[in-house]
Amino acid sequence: MLRVGRFVVKLESSQKSLQLSSRCLATAAQTKPKEDAQKVENQSFTMNIFRGQIQTNQIFPYANVLNEEQKETLQMLVDPVYKFFEEVNDPAKNDSLAQVAEESMKGCWDLGLFGLQVPQDLGGLGLNNTQYARLVEIVGANDLGVGITLGAHQSIGFKGILLFGTPEQKAKYLPRVTSGEFAAFCLTEPSSGSDAGSIKSRAVKSADGKHYILNGSKIWISNGGFAEIMTVFAQTPVVDPKTGKTKDKVTAFIVERSFGGVSSGPPENKMGIKASNTTEVYYEDVPIPVENVLGGEGNGFKVAMNILNNGRFGMAAALSGTMKYAIKKAVDHATTRIQFGKRIDSFGTIQEKIARMAMLQYVTESMAYNISGNMDTGSVDYHLEAAISKCFASESAWFVVDEAIQILGGMGFMKSTGLERVLRDLRIFRIFEGTNDILRLFVALTGIQYAGAHLRELQKAFKNPAANLGLIFSEASKRAIRSVGLSSPPSFSQLVHPELASSAALVSKSVDTFGQVVEMMLIKYGKNVVDEQFLLNRLANAAMDSYAMIVVLSRATSALNNKLPTAEYEKELTQAWCAEASERVAANLKIIGSGKHLDTFGKLSTIAKTICEKEGLVQPNPLGF
Ligand code: MYA
């Protein structure tokens, strides 16, 4: 079973108290008591749709976070970065060299691209997430191989030092990673990919207590061949203060290659992002000074997760740039290519492709800047949106580049056109930084757990109604509104531009049904909901579509309110997107709610099991005898 451990443990521990309350509020997915955490209202839109509620605080107004000075700084950087990619960097050359060419690497260091978010007094450019996203978008439009070299360095390589480093660690390491020394993020191991908590590398304290001695090995480490400074995750024996027993827990360390005992394998031969360096890294009795523990002993798993959470929006930003590049190529071709006596852009088939490509790019870009804006204004509730943006961006970019190749026809298939390389580069984005499959489960189960915790609070409140009238009334009124089909709070409809009112109504309806279906799942499956992956995937898809709808509603509203020249166009993109996305939400939720497909899912499961038991396809005679 997929080890999404926390759900199993928490749901089992709460199983004893499973019951339906007098007001038929099921409390199936209860968590370990974490009273304080549960009382804090999560600000995430996505988290709240699991309760059937529309939380708009992080959605409206759209990404309006840069002040004049920040905009000016950004503009000063955008032009030279564009110029660098136009004039210096050659993605085809990097791809064929299977490394970033020397002049490109030097250009990136000279432009400060390796230290975009490091404070200026420590050698970086001191950009916020929104400024970072804008520059990363340019990188993604030009060379994903360079993007990974940059991203592995700062989006994950030394991000832990930025987020969790002590002042001393920051002062020691950040000036180095902005002035020529590469960083890497070392988590994955041969037996530990998606199940990140199961790593086997181990570090134990030396007899004098001054060092940890690290042993183990890592695989598929971007920048692994030349990184000098690494964030390495390893098991360490930690004493549980409650039981006094010693247990292995993951700890994060800052490891320098110069500590000794660190070596790297040869560069991997990959399908794409060939320009980036990927290697195994081995640690043999590496002495790590105790002051190089990052984020506290035993806290490494959370350090790793938070680094990944924090960096995921960068992929959406980068891939939004990639999509822009591919759409431009497709449109250049479609508007000049004549077939059957007409320009091919006049054919409905091509129009549909171009429109869909544009919608996916618009949604991805809107997600990236919504998340970066929230992070810049101090939100800590962006993890689900970040995971969604990574899945959405990687799948959309794949679709868009594939369709661009289709529009270009035979020309698209030629290496010289440049799209073949981009398609190869893109494939890994659905796999690394958390596979899209794992992230879908993460979104669905985290949301369900949140909804379950709220239902439990409510059930508790009913035990002493007099003391909890506020909570009971507010929940009861939300449910009453829901039952008459008006689930969106008035503030939501007021926030959306009137010309988008009918699209907003589709979001309300989707979220309303979403909440009901989650409640039904909690009642029906209880703790076993963790095993319902066929359903969880569909729930995650509905969550992705719901977030995608609201984020473009916010952006198009802003365009209409500000009378931007693109406002009408954005309105149409948004209306078309919401119309189709809400239908997908309804279809996915219907599958879960109706239970009709359970039989088919059961059959799919049996087919797969049969094939796996036989260690290969069951091969009926193709001619039927
Ligand atoms: S790096 C390798 C990437 N690897 C992964 O992403 C691993 C994926 N696996 C996981 O994420 C976890 O193992 C899962 C949980 C999700 C499966 N945020 O019992 P648990 C907490 C915050 O559920 P598990 C790469 O690819 C949870 O609440 N907290 O855990 C490089 C619980 O806390 P508590 C989280 O079942 C690519 C505790 O942890 C999260 O074991 C290079 C245990 O939870 C979370 N997300 O598994 C890319 N998850 O106990 C280059 C769990 O308190 C960058 N928890 O309740 C490119 C950038 C783009 C370009 C940029 C250009 C400049």
XYZ file of C-alpha atoms and ligand atoms in Angstrom:
688
model
C 0.000 0.000 0.000
C 1.108 3.483 -0.726
C 2.487 4.755 2.518
C 0.579 7.922 3.007
C 1.107 7.030 6.621
C -0.375 9.899 8.496
C -3.841 9.235 7.185
C -3.813 5.592 8.133
C -2.515 6.287 11.622
C -4.808 9.174 12.337
C -7.923 7.620 10.955
C -7.298 4.383 12.828
C -6.674 6.158 16.103
C -10.005 7.858 15.802
C -11.929 4.817 14.798
C -13.208 4.160 18.309
C -15.293 7.281 18.319
C -16.843 6.845 14.898
C -20.492 7.655 15.063
C -23.161 9.752 13.453
C -24.289 12.710 15.466
C -27.933 13.523 16.099
C -27.785 16.010 13.233
C -26.327 13.298 11.011
C -22.907 14.876 10.804
C -20.511 12.080 10.107
C -17.129 12.220 11.705
C -15.473 9.418 9.900
C -12.139 11.010 9.101
C -11.061 12.101 12.491
C -7.530 12.966 13.298
C -5.393 12.675 16.375
C -6.414 15.493 18.678
C -4.595 18.582 17.511
C -6.938 21.116 18.979
C -4.941 24.224 18.244
C -4.296 23.276 14.662
C -7.950 22.541 14.066
C -9.190 25.794 15.496
C -7.112 27.827 13.106
C -9.122 28.436 9.966
C -7.067 27.487 6.962
C -7.004 30.271 4.375
C -6.498 28.018 1.377
C -9.257 28.029 -1.232
C -8.593 24.401 -2.101
C -8.574 23.183 1.485
C -11.942 24.814 2.123
C -13.740 23.366 -0.874
C -13.493 20.031 0.940
C -15.939 21.592 3.413
C -18.065 22.908 0.573
C -16.951 26.459 1.288
C -15.521 29.185 -0.886
C -12.647 30.948 0.871
C -11.643 33.918 -1.251
C -9.018 35.595 0.944
C -6.147 34.148 -1.051
C -7.821 34.520 -4.433
C -9.083 38.107 -4.700
C -7.670 40.513 -5.737
C -5.456 38.826 -8.295
C -1.680 38.824 -7.634
C -1.380 42.515 -6.881
C 1.677 42.377 -4.674
C 4.534 44.319 -6.265
C 5.088 47.946 -5.286
C 6.491 50.446 -7.785
C 10.072 49.909 -6.684
C 9.749 46.137 -6.980
C 8.243 46.477 -10.444
C 11.118 48.715 -11.478
C 13.728 46.303 -10.119
C 12.033 43.479 -11.953
C 11.966 45.331 -15.240
C 15.656 46.092 -14.900
C 16.300 42.360 -14.717
C 13.818 41.156 -17.324
C 15.501 42.867 -20.276
C 19.044 41.534 -19.742
C 17.720 38.051 -19.027
C 15.770 38.090 -22.300
C 18.873 39.342 -24.080
C 21.040 36.632 -22.544
C 18.726 33.909 -23.796
C 18.439 35.526 -27.222
C 22.110 36.198 -27.729
C 24.213 33.917 -25.557
C 22.406 30.755 -24.575
C 21.875 28.074 -27.211
C 19.490 25.367 -25.959
C 20.221 23.009 -28.853
C 23.933 23.253 -28.160
C 23.447 22.592 -24.443
C 21.253 19.609 -25.300
C 23.804 18.091 -27.659
C 26.703 18.771 -25.280
C 24.644 17.231 -22.461
C 25.765 20.101 -20.283
C 25.216 23.820 -19.999
C 27.850 25.423 -22.230
C 30.544 27.337 -20.398
C 29.497 30.753 -21.716
C 25.884 30.130 -20.655
C 26.826 28.982 -17.182
C 29.027 32.040 -16.783
C 26.230 34.272 -18.081
C 23.812 32.856 -15.493
C 26.266 33.498 -12.650
C 27.058 37.008 -13.957
C 23.367 37.910 -14.186
C 22.766 36.723 -10.620
C 20.378 33.985 -11.801
C 21.792 31.533 -9.258
C 20.856 33.707 -6.291
C 17.541 35.280 -7.188
C 15.998 35.131 -3.715
C 19.058 35.375 -1.513
C 19.076 38.658 0.429
C 21.244 41.302 -1.164
C 23.546 41.609 1.845
C 24.382 37.933 1.413
C 25.185 38.258 -2.259
C 21.849 37.628 -3.969
C 19.307 39.732 -5.822
C 16.841 39.704 -2.924
C 13.771 39.057 -5.086
C 10.424 37.989 -3.746
C 8.511 35.003 -5.112
C 6.561 37.021 -7.667
C 9.674 38.610 -9.103
C 11.330 35.196 -9.109
C 8.369 33.694 -10.969
C 8.578 36.321 -13.710
C 12.257 35.593 -14.368
C 11.816 31.854 -14.146
C 9.090 32.139 -16.776
C 11.696 33.529 -19.178
C 14.062 30.681 -18.369
C 11.268 28.160 -18.996
C 10.473 29.730 -22.345
C 14.047 29.273 -23.480
C 15.859 26.338 -21.966
C 14.471 23.858 -19.437
C 17.894 22.221 -19.088
C 19.315 25.516 -17.828
C 16.137 25.899 -15.751
C 16.788 22.657 -13.908
C 20.401 23.613 -13.237
C 19.170 26.890 -11.743
C 16.166 25.318 -10.010
C 18.023 22.390 -8.451
C 20.460 24.956 -7.034
C 18.079 27.487 -5.524
C 14.519 26.179 -5.674
C 15.517 23.126 -3.616
C 19.344 22.946 -3.283
C 19.911 25.725 -0.776
C 16.254 26.703 -0.193
C 16.418 24.877 3.150
C 19.139 27.277 4.316
C 16.973 30.246 3.304
C 13.890 28.824 5.022
C 15.293 27.054 8.069
C 18.939 28.134 8.383
C 20.240 29.753 11.544
C 21.733 33.237 11.087
C 25.181 31.623 11.244
C 24.306 29.037 8.580
C 22.914 31.747 6.327
C 25.939 33.978 6.801
C 28.298 31.104 6.087
C 26.632 29.457 3.105
C 24.471 31.940 1.203
C 27.380 34.127 0.034
C 29.019 30.983 -1.306
C 26.014 29.710 -3.268
C 25.652 33.110 -4.914
C 29.276 33.363 -5.963
C 30.093 30.242 -7.882
C 29.522 27.216 -5.642
C 26.705 24.917 -6.730
C 24.072 23.473 -4.423
C 21.974 20.290 -4.595
C 19.020 18.697 -2.805
C 19.787 15.105 -1.846
C 16.705 13.159 -0.790
C 15.933 10.328 -3.231
C 17.569 6.928 -2.754
C 17.480 3.668 -4.724
C 14.744 2.263 -2.465
C 13.043 5.550 -1.622
C 11.359 7.727 -4.241
C 7.768 8.752 -3.559
C 8.017 7.234 -0.072
C 10.446 9.905 1.022
C 10.253 8.989 4.712
C 11.795 5.567 4.071
C 15.331 6.721 3.260
C 18.150 4.530 4.553
C 21.107 6.928 4.649
C 22.089 7.248 8.278
C 24.063 9.664 10.377
C 25.170 8.931 13.933
C 26.962 11.169 16.372
C 30.684 10.668 16.817
C 31.999 9.676 20.238
C 33.108 13.229 21.017
C 29.624 14.546 20.054
C 31.077 17.131 17.679
C 30.106 15.494 14.411
C 27.548 13.258 12.785
C 29.075 10.537 10.640
C 27.027 10.097 7.465
C 26.817 6.944 5.362
C 24.518 6.204 2.450
C 23.861 7.025 -1.155
C 21.474 9.123 -3.208
C 20.280 8.793 -6.790
C 19.099 11.155 -9.542
C 20.575 14.195 -7.867
C 20.397 17.271 -10.084
C 23.746 19.129 -9.953
C 25.024 16.012 -8.128
C 28.243 15.868 -10.144
C 29.516 19.283 -9.162
C 27.522 20.578 -6.169
C 29.814 21.666 -3.357
C 27.039 22.431 -0.864
C 24.248 19.905 -0.375
C 21.104 19.602 1.672
C 21.233 15.925 2.616
C 18.523 13.938 4.406
C 19.422 10.981 6.595
C 18.026 8.940 9.453
C 19.404 9.784 12.880
C 18.675 8.109 16.195
C 16.503 10.489 18.187
C 15.298 10.030 21.766
C 11.555 10.458 22.144
C 11.158 12.799 25.146
C 7.856 11.156 26.110
C 8.901 7.496 26.096
C 12.650 7.880 26.505
C 13.049 5.382 23.674
C 15.400 5.941 20.738
C 13.912 5.924 17.268
C 15.287 6.745 13.820
C 13.962 10.027 12.454
C 14.938 11.974 9.366
C 17.307 14.898 9.921
C 18.437 17.453 7.331
C 22.123 18.390 7.108
C 24.189 20.923 5.229
C 27.015 18.855 3.768
C 30.054 20.218 2.004
C 31.861 18.056 -0.526
C 35.072 19.250 1.112
C 34.152 17.466 4.370
C 35.574 14.334 2.741
C 33.952 11.013 1.905
C 31.602 12.515 -0.708
C 31.810 11.215 -4.272
C 29.606 11.271 -7.374
C 28.754 8.821 -10.116
C 28.945 9.638 -13.827
C 26.256 11.874 -15.392
C 23.076 9.911 -16.167
C 22.065 9.547 -19.807
C 18.531 10.935 -19.816
C 15.590 11.334 -22.204
C 15.469 15.107 -21.704
C 16.852 18.029 -19.689
C 20.137 16.624 -20.942
C 21.927 19.896 -20.296
C 21.337 19.468 -16.579
C 23.656 17.263 -14.592
C 22.131 14.226 -12.819
C 24.238 11.774 -10.843
C 24.354 9.426 -7.912
C 26.063 10.801 -4.805
C 27.771 8.578 -2.246
C 28.567 9.386 1.368
C 31.164 7.321 3.153
C 31.884 8.218 6.765
C 31.327 11.884 6.017
C 31.968 13.965 9.149
C 29.317 16.673 9.453
C 29.777 19.262 12.197
C 26.773 19.205 14.567
C 26.108 22.857 13.816
C 25.228 21.817 10.265
C 21.940 20.235 11.292
C 19.251 22.133 9.398
C 15.898 22.784 11.047
C 16.545 20.666 14.139
C 17.359 17.018 14.739
C 14.519 14.708 13.708
C 12.661 17.395 11.766
C 14.131 16.498 8.388
C 10.996 15.067 6.820
C 9.105 18.289 7.381
C 12.119 20.310 6.229
C 12.130 18.299 2.986
C 8.380 18.638 2.463
C 8.441 22.364 3.099
C 11.333 22.953 0.724
C 9.400 21.082 -1.957
C 6.137 22.886 -1.153
C 7.936 26.200 -1.324
C 9.500 25.559 -4.733
C 6.622 23.965 -6.650
C 5.042 27.179 -7.915
C 8.340 27.798 -9.752
C 7.549 24.917 -12.067
C 4.206 26.471 -12.927
C 5.955 29.759 -13.693
C 8.661 28.114 -15.788
C 6.231 25.932 -17.735
C 3.919 28.832 -18.384
C 6.902 30.307 -20.250
C 7.476 27.027 -22.090
C 3.854 27.040 -23.243
C 4.155 30.622 -24.500
C 7.131 29.574 -26.601
C 5.316 26.576 -28.095
C 2.142 28.542 -28.805
C 4.137 31.203 -30.609
C 5.731 28.550 -32.846
C 2.356 26.948 -33.560
C 0.685 30.260 -34.340
C 3.547 31.417 -36.588
C 3.032 28.259 -38.585
C -0.772 28.211 -38.558
C -0.996 31.788 -39.816
C 1.353 31.244 -42.749
C 0.691 27.683 -43.828
C -1.764 27.341 -46.737
C -3.562 24.044 -47.327
C -6.668 23.356 -49.412
C -6.362 26.969 -50.554
C -6.728 28.445 -47.069
C -4.559 29.439 -44.147
C -4.810 26.550 -41.713
C -5.732 28.829 -38.809
C -9.104 29.279 -40.516
C -9.995 25.632 -39.852
C -12.006 24.785 -36.746
C -9.710 21.898 -35.875
C -6.705 24.198 -35.618
C -8.726 26.916 -33.885
C -9.796 24.523 -31.179
C -6.219 23.446 -30.618
C -4.915 27.016 -30.384
C -7.724 28.102 -28.061
C -7.162 25.160 -25.733
C -3.426 25.753 -25.673
C -4.047 29.406 -24.789
C -6.490 28.522 -22.007
C -4.063 26.090 -20.406
C -1.269 28.651 -20.524
C -3.518 31.325 -19.033
C -4.636 29.064 -16.179
C -1.088 27.910 -15.424
C 0.260 31.449 -15.382
C -2.616 32.605 -13.181
C -1.933 29.798 -10.709
C 1.778 30.619 -10.569
C 1.216 34.294 -9.745
C -1.660 33.591 -7.377
C 0.583 31.313 -5.333
C 3.675 33.518 -5.496
C 1.546 36.498 -4.466
C 0.146 34.621 -1.493
C 3.590 33.497 -0.439
C 4.823 37.073 -0.701
C 2.056 38.330 1.539
C 2.990 35.786 4.186
C 0.548 32.958 3.561
C 1.483 29.587 4.990
C -1.580 27.871 3.545
C -0.491 27.384 -0.053
C 0.641 23.750 -0.104
C -2.346 22.277 -1.899
C -2.376 25.033 -4.498
C 1.373 24.569 -5.044
C 0.908 20.835 -5.565
C -1.984 21.486 -7.951
C 0.012 24.052 -9.906
C 2.844 21.559 -10.380
C 0.481 18.842 -11.668
C -1.531 21.225 -13.792
C 1.486 22.944 -15.313
C 3.372 19.769 -16.148
C 0.347 18.122 -17.781
C -0.718 21.269 -19.602
C 2.756 21.966 -20.948
C 2.989 18.413 -22.240
C -0.372 18.792 -24.003
C 0.472 22.219 -25.392
C 3.853 21.259 -26.824
C 2.421 18.051 -28.239
C -0.372 20.016 -29.930
C 2.125 22.556 -31.232
C 4.015 19.706 -32.863
C 0.731 18.452 -34.315
C -0.075 21.873 -35.780
C 3.371 22.059 -37.333
C 2.872 18.547 -38.741
C 6.006 16.980 -40.225
C 7.895 20.183 -39.490
C 7.088 19.799 -35.787
C 8.741 16.395 -35.759
C 12.033 17.783 -37.073
C 14.771 18.406 -34.523
C 15.608 21.741 -36.149
C 12.181 23.163 -35.199
C 13.120 22.919 -31.515
C 9.884 21.439 -30.161
C 11.158 17.862 -30.084
C 13.737 18.825 -27.455
C 11.149 20.689 -25.410
C 8.821 17.682 -25.402
C 11.665 15.453 -24.223
C 12.603 17.991 -21.562
C 9.028 18.202 -20.338
C 8.443 14.535 -19.655
C 10.243 14.520 -16.314
C 8.131 17.358 -14.906
C 5.248 14.956 -14.282
C 7.622 12.716 -12.351
C 10.056 14.694 -10.228
C 9.440 16.970 -7.248
C 6.632 14.588 -6.238
C 4.990 12.555 -8.995
C 1.660 13.929 -10.122
C 0.073 10.706 -8.885
C 1.416 11.195 -5.363
C 0.545 14.874 -5.366
C -3.057 14.111 -6.376
C -3.351 11.769 -3.395
C -1.695 14.378 -1.202
C -4.270 16.982 -2.261
C -7.262 14.668 -1.847
C -6.238 13.167 1.487
C -5.081 16.434 3.043
C -8.382 18.052 2.107
C -10.426 15.135 3.388
C -8.523 15.155 6.648
C -9.248 18.864 7.076
C -12.942 18.393 6.378
C -13.063 15.449 8.772
C -11.442 17.477 11.546
C -14.035 20.218 11.140
C -16.883 17.782 11.269
C -15.480 16.371 14.483
C -15.295 19.858 15.992
C -18.927 20.286 15.139
C -19.872 16.968 16.612
C -18.093 17.944 19.831
C -19.922 21.268 19.844
C -23.260 19.474 19.786
C -22.332 17.722 23.018
C -22.448 21.100 24.751
C -24.603 23.261 22.462
C -25.021 26.086 24.942
C -21.291 26.732 25.025
C -20.850 26.441 21.277
C -23.767 28.283 19.785
C -21.573 30.460 17.570
C -19.925 27.510 15.861
C -23.189 25.594 15.524
C -25.095 28.541 14.065
C -22.385 29.487 11.623
C -22.081 25.896 10.378
C -25.842 25.412 10.318
C -26.354 28.538 8.247
C -23.711 27.422 5.751
C -25.488 24.102 5.435
C -28.869 25.740 5.024
C -27.513 27.981 2.299
C -26.011 24.945 0.668
C -29.262 23.026 0.750
C -31.024 25.752 -1.182
C -28.227 25.854 -3.711
C -26.657 29.167 -2.740
C -23.434 27.988 -1.247
C -21.238 30.914 -2.239
C -21.139 33.552 0.443
C -22.358 36.935 -0.808
C -18.802 38.240 -0.737
C -17.830 35.820 -3.506
C -20.430 36.983 -6.006
C -19.607 40.584 -5.113
C -15.926 40.029 -5.767
C -16.411 38.697 -9.286
C -17.016 41.160 -12.132
C -20.730 41.177 -13.109
C -19.898 40.065 -16.652
C -18.515 36.879 -15.173
C -21.444 36.213 -12.870
C -22.640 33.121 -14.701
C -19.149 31.595 -14.602
C -18.966 32.385 -10.884
C -22.240 30.549 -10.393
C -20.654 27.469 -11.940
C -17.869 27.629 -9.354
C -20.406 27.931 -6.539
C -22.260 24.924 -7.775
C -19.065 22.904 -8.171
C -17.889 23.718 -4.647
C -21.288 22.992 -3.221
C -21.365 19.521 -4.748
C -17.735 19.028 -3.770
C -18.524 19.507 -0.071
C -21.454 17.126 -0.217
C -19.440 14.441 -1.962
C -16.592 14.697 0.564
C -19.074 14.367 3.417
C -20.570 11.332 1.715
C -17.090 9.787 1.321
C -16.362 10.344 4.995
C -19.585 8.641 5.989
C -19.326 5.801 3.529
C -15.651 4.885 3.705
C -14.440 6.122 7.088
C -10.798 5.301 7.593
C -10.813 3.119 4.501
C -11.058 6.198 2.328
C -7.240 6.077 2.118
C -7.540 2.931 0.016
C -9.995 4.404 -2.478
C -7.399 5.699 -4.910
C -9.670 5.468 -7.957
C -11.993 7.897 -6.183
C -9.294 10.035 -4.585
C -7.768 10.717 -7.992
C -11.104 11.920 -9.294
C -11.599 14.068 -6.232
C -8.165 15.602 -6.797
C -9.045 16.282 -10.439
C -12.202 18.051 -9.331
C -10.158 20.094 -6.842
C -7.694 21.049 -9.572
C -10.450 22.173 -11.901
C -12.155 24.128 -9.119
C -8.983 25.997 -8.201
C -8.294 26.609 -11.896
C -11.745 28.167 -12.304
C -11.553 30.527 -9.377
C -8.061 31.695 -10.146
C -8.951 32.751 -13.689
C -12.174 34.337 -12.466
C -10.062 36.474 -10.180
C -7.593 37.378 -12.902
C -10.217 38.195 -15.522
C -12.155 40.217 -12.948
C -9.040 42.257 -12.316
C -8.582 42.761 -16.082
C -12.197 43.921 -16.468
C -12.088 46.179 -13.408
C -8.887 47.793 -14.597
C -10.174 48.021 -18.180
C -7.054 46.328 -19.529
C -6.832 46.131 -23.338
C -6.895 42.337 -22.963
C -9.992 42.312 -20.732
C -12.508 41.040 -23.314
C -10.133 38.306 -24.424
C -9.498 37.261 -20.821
C -13.229 37.227 -20.178
C -13.751 34.826 -23.051
C -10.905 32.565 -21.945
C -12.377 32.476 -18.458
C -15.936 31.831 -19.575
C -14.869 29.032 -21.878
C -12.622 27.544 -19.215
C -15.273 27.633 -16.481
C -17.920 26.133 -18.751
C -15.795 23.090 -19.524
C -14.050 22.761 -16.163
C -17.322 22.821 -14.244
C -18.611 20.001 -16.442
C -15.512 17.961 -15.643
C -15.965 18.666 -11.931
C -19.576 17.546 -12.108
C -18.623 14.387 -14.016
C -15.840 13.458 -11.576
C -17.995 14.113 -8.524
C -20.868 12.167 -10.024
C -18.617 9.161 -10.459
C -17.696 9.338 -6.765
C -21.162 10.196 -5.509
C -23.204 7.765 -7.551
C -21.014 4.761 -6.889
C -21.964 3.547 -10.358
C -18.404 3.117 -11.524
C -17.294 1.104 -8.532
C -17.974 -2.072 -10.425
C -15.789 -0.913 -13.322
C -13.037 0.208 -10.941
C -13.202 -3.222 -9.320
C -12.758 -4.811 -12.740
C -9.814 -2.545 -13.570
C -8.210 -3.523 -10.301
C -8.733 -7.236 -10.994
C -7.347 -6.930 -14.536
C -4.203 -5.236 -13.212
C -3.791 -7.808 -10.431
C -4.155 -10.688 -12.893
C -1.512 -9.235 -15.184
C 0.878 -8.580 -12.311
C 0.383 -12.060 -10.852
C 1.265 -13.499 -14.249
C 4.207 -11.076 -14.461
C 3.078 -9.856 -17.854
C 0.128 -9.446 -20.167
C -2.366 -12.263 -20.239
C -2.211 -12.934 -23.949
C -5.323 -14.416 -25.500
C -4.763 -15.801 -28.976
C -5.261 -12.793 -31.306
C -7.187 -14.948 -33.760
C -9.500 -16.256 -31.078
C -8.531 -19.959 -31.001
S 13.491 15.932 -5.357
C 12.599 14.535 -4.823
C 11.162 14.795 -4.718
N 10.551 13.803 -3.899
C 9.314 13.959 -3.470
O 8.662 14.926 -3.771
C 8.786 12.899 -2.564
C 7.291 12.755 -2.652
N 6.761 12.223 -1.419
C 6.092 13.003 -0.526
O 5.871 14.164 -0.776
C 5.675 12.392 0.802
O 6.512 11.304 1.092
C 4.175 11.998 0.848
C 3.794 11.724 2.318
C 3.287 13.155 0.440
C 3.903 10.799 -0.040
N 3.795 19.525 3.366
O 2.641 10.242 7.116
P 2.734 11.300 6.065
C 3.598 15.998 6.998
C 3.811 19.672 4.707
O 1.565 11.532 5.195
P 4.176 9.847 4.184
C 13.264 16.045 -7.031
O 12.456 15.397 -7.619
C 2.274 15.434 7.483
O 1.361 16.456 7.776
N 3.753 18.640 5.541
O 3.966 11.043 5.177
C 14.200 17.045 -7.667
C 2.684 14.693 8.704
O 2.820 15.619 9.758
P 2.238 15.308 11.210
C 3.654 17.420 4.994
O 3.008 8.936 4.144
C 13.754 17.519 -9.007
C 4.083 14.166 8.348
O 4.569 15.024 7.308
C 3.633 17.202 3.597
O 5.473 9.251 4.534
C 14.564 18.687 -9.487
C 4.070 12.742 7.851
O 3.117 12.671 6.797
C 3.719 18.327 2.783
N 3.737 18.257 1.445
O 4.353 10.555 2.725
C 13.657 19.846 -9.730
N 3.540 15.878 3.360
O 2.920 14.076 11.657
C 14.365 21.113 -10.015
C 3.502 15.296 4.561
O 2.593 16.505 12.016
C 13.477 22.283 -9.715
N 3.579 16.224 5.539
O 0.763 15.148 11.010
C 12.844 22.889 -10.928
C 12.158 24.176 -10.623
C 11.533 24.820 -11.846
C 12.494 25.661 -12.656
C 13.050 26.825 -11.912
C 14.045 27.693 -12.797
C 14.785 28.667 -11.954
